[in-house]
mmCIF file of N, CA, C and O in Angstrom:
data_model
loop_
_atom_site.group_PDB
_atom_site.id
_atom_site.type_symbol
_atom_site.label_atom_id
_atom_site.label_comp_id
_atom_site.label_asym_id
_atom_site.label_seq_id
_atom_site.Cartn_x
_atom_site.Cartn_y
_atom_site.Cartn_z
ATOM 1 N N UNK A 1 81.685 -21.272 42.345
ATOM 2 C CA UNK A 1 81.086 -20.673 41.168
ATOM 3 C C UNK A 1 79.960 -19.727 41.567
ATOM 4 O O UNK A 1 79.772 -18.642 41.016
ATOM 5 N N UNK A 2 79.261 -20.190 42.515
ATOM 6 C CA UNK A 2 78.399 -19.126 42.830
ATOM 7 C C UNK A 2 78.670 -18.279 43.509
ATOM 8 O O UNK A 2 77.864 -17.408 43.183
ATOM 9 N N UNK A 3 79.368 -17.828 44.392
ATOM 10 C CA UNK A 3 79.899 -17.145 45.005
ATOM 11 C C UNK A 3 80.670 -16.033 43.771
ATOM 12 O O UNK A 3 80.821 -14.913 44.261
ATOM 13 N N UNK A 4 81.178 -16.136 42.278
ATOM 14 C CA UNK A 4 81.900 -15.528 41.529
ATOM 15 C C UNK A 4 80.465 -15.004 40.944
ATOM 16 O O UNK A 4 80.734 -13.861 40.575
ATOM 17 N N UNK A 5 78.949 -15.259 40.639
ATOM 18 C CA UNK A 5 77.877 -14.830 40.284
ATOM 19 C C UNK A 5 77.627 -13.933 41.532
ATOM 20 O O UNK A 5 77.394 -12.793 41.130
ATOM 21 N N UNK A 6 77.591 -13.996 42.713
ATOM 22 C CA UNK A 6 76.952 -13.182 43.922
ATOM 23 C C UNK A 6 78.046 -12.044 44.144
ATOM 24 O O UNK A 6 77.868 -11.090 44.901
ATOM 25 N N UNK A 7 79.027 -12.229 43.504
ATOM 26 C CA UNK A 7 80.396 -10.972 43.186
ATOM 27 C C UNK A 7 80.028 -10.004 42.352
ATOM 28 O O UNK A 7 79.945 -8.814 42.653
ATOM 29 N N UNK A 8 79.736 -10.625 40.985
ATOM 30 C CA UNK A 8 79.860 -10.091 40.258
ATOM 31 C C UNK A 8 78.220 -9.329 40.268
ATOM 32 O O UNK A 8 78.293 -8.108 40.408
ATOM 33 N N UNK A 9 76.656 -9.929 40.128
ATOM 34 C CA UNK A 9 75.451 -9.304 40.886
ATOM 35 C C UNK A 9 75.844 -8.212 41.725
ATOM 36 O O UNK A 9 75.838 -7.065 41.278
ATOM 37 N N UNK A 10 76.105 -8.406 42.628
ATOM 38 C CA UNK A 10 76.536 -7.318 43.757
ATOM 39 C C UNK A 10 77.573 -5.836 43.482
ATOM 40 O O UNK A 10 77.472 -4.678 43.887
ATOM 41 N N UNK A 11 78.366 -6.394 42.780
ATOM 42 C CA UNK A 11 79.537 -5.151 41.876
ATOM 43 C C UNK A 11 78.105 -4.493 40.795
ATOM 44 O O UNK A 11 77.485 -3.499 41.173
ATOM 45 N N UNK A 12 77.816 -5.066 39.735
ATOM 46 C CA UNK A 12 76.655 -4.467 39.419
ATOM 47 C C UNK A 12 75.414 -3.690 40.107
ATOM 48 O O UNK A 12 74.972 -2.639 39.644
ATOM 49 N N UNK A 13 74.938 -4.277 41.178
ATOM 50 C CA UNK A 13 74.006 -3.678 41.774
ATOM 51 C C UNK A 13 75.099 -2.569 42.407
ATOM 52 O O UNK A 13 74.896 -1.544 41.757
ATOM 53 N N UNK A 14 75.798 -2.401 43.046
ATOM 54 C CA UNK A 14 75.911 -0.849 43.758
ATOM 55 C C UNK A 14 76.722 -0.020 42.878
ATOM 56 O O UNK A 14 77.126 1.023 43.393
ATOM 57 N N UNK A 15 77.128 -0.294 41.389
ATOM 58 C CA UNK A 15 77.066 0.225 40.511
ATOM 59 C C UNK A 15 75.610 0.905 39.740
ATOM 60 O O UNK A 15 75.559 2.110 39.494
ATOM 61 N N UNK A 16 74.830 0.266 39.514
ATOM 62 C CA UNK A 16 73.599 1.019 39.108
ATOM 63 C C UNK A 16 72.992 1.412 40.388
ATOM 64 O O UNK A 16 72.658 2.574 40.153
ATOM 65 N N UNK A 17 72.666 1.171 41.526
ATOM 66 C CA UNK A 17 72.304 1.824 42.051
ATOM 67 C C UNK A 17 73.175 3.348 42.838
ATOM 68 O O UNK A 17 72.700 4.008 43.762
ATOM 69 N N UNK A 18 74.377 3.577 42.223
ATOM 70 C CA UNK A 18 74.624 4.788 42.699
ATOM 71 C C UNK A 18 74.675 5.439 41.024
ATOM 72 O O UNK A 18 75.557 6.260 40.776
ATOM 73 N N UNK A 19 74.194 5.237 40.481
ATOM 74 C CA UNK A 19 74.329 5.530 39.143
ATOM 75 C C UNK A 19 72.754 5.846 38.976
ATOM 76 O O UNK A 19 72.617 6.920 38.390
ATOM 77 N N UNK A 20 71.438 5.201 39.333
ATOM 78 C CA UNK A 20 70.043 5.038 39.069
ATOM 79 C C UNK A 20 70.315 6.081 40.781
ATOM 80 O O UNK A 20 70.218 7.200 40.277
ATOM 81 N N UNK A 21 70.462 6.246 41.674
ATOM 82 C CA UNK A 21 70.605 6.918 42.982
ATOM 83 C C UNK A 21 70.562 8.392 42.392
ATOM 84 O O UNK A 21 69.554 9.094 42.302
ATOM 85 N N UNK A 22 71.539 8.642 42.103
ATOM 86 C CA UNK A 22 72.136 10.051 41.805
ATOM 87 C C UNK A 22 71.210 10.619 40.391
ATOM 88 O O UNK A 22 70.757 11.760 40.486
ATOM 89 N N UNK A 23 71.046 10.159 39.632
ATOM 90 C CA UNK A 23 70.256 10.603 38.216
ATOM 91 C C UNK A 23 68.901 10.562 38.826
ATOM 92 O O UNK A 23 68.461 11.673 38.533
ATOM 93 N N UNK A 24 68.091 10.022 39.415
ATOM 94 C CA UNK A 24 66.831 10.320 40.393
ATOM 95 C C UNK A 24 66.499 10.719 41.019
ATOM 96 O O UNK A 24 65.378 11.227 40.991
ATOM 97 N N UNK A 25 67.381 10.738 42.105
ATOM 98 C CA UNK A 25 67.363 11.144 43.919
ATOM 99 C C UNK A 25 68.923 11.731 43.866
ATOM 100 O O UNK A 25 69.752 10.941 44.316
ATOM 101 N N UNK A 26 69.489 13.121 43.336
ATOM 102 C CA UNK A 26 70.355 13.591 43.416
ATOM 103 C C UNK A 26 70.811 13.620 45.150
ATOM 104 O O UNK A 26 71.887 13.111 45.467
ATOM 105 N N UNK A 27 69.969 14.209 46.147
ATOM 106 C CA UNK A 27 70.166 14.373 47.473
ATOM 107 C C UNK A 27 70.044 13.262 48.189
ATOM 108 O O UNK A 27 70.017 13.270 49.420
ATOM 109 N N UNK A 28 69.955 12.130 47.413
ATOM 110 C CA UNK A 28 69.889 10.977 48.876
ATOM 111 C C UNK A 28 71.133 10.403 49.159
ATOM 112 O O UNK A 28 72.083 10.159 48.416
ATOM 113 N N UNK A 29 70.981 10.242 50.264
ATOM 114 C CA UNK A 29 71.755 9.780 51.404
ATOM 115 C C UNK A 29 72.047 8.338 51.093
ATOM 116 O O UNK A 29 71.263 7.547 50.568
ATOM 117 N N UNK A 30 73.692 8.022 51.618
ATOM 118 C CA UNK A 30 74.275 6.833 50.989
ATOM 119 C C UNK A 30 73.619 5.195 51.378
ATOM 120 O O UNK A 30 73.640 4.124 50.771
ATOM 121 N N UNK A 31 72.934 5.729 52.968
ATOM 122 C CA UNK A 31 72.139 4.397 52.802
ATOM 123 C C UNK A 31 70.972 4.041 52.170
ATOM 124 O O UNK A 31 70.448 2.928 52.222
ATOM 125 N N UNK A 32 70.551 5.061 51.536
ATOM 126 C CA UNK A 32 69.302 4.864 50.200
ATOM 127 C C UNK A 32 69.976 4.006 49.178
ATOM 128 O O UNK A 32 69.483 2.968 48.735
ATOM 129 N N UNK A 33 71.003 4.447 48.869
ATOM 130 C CA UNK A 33 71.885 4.084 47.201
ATOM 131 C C UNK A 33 71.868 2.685 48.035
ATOM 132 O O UNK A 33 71.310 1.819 47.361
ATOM 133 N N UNK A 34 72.255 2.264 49.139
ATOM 134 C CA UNK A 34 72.926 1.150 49.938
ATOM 135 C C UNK A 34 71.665 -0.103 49.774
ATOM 136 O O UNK A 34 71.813 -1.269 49.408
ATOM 137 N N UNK A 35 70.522 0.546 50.148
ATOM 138 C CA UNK A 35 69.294 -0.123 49.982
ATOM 139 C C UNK A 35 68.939 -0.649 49.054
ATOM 140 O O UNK A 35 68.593 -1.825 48.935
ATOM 141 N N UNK A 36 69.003 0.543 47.932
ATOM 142 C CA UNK A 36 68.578 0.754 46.079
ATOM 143 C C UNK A 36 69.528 -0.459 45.661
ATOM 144 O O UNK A 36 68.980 -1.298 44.946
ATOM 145 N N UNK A 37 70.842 -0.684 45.985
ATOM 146 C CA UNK A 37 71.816 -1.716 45.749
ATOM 147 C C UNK A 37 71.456 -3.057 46.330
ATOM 148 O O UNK A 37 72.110 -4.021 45.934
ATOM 149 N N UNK A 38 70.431 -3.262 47.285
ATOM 150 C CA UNK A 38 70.454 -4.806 47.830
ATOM 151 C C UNK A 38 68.656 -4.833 47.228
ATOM 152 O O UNK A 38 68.104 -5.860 46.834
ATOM 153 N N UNK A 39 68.412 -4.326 47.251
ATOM 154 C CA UNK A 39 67.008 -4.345 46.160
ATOM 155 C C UNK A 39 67.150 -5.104 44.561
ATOM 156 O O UNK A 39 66.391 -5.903 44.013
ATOM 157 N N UNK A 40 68.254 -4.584 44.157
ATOM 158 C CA UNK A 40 68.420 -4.812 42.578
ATOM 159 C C UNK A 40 69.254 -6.233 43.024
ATOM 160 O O UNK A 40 68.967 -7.296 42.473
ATOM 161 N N UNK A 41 69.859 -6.189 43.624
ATOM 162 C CA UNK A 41 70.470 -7.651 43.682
ATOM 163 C C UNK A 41 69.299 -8.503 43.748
ATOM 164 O O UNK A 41 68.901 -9.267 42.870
ATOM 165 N N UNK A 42 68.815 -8.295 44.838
ATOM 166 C CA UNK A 42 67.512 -9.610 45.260
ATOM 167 C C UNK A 42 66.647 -9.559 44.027
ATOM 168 O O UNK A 42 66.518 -10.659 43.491
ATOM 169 N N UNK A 43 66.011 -8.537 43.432
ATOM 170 C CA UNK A 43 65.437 -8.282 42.254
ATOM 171 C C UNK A 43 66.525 -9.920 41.403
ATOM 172 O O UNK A 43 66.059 -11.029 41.139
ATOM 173 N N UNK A 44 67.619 -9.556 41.246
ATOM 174 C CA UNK A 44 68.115 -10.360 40.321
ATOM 175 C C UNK A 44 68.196 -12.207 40.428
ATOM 176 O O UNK A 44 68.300 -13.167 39.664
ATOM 177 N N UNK A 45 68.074 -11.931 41.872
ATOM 178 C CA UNK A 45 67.651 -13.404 41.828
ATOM 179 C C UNK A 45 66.629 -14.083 42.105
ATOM 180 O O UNK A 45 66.479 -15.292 41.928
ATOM 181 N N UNK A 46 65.726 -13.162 42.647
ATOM 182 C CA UNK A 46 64.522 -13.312 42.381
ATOM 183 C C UNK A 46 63.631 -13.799 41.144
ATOM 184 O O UNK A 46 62.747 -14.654 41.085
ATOM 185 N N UNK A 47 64.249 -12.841 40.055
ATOM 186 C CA UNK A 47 63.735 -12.904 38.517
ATOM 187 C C UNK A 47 64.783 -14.346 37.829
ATOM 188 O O UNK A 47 64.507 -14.969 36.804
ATOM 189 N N UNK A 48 65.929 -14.581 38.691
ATOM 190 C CA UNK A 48 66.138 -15.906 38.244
ATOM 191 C C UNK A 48 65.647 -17.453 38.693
ATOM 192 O O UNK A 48 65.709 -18.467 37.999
ATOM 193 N N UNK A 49 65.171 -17.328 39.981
ATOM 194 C CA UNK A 49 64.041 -17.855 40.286
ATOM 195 C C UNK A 49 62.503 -18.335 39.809
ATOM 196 O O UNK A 49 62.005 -19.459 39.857
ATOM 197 N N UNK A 50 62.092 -17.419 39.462
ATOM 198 C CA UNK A 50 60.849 -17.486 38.589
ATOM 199 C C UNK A 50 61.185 -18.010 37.335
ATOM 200 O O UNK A 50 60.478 -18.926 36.915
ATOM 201 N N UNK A 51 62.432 -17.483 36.423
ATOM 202 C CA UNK A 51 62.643 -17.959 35.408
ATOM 203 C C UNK A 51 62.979 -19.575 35.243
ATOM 204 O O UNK A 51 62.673 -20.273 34.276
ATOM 205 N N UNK A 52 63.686 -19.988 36.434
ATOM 206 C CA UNK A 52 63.781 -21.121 36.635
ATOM 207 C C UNK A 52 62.272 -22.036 36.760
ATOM 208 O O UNK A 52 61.690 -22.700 35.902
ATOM 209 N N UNK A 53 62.097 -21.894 37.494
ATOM 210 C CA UNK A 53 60.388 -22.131 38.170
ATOM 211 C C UNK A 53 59.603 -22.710 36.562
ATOM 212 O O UNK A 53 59.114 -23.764 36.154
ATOM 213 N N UNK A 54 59.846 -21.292 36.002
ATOM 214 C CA UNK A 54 58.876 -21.557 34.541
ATOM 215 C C UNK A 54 59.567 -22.381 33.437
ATOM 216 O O UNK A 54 59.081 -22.271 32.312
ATOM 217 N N UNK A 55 60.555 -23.133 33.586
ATOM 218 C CA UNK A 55 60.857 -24.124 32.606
ATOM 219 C C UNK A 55 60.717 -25.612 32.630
ATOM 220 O O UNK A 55 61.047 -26.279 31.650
#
């Protein structure tokens, strides 16, 4: 099951980040978007972390 959440996170993240990449940083280079994509992931479980934390 988690592994189908760290799929689906991950399909999202290098979806917005070549999507948030290109509408910002038209000229950057694919390992920026690559970066911008493992940022928003960790972002995401990060913020589920804390959310956890606080209940």
């Amino acid at each position: 099951m988690r592994w189908r959440v760290l799929a689906v996170r991950s399909v999202l993240g290098i979806f917005f980040a070549i999507f948030l990449g290109r509408f910002f940083f038209p000229q950057a280079p694919g390992g920026k978007i690559l970066v911008l994509a493992l940022l928003l992931v960790f972002s995401a479980y990060l913020l589920e972390a804390l959310r956890s934390k606080g209940k």
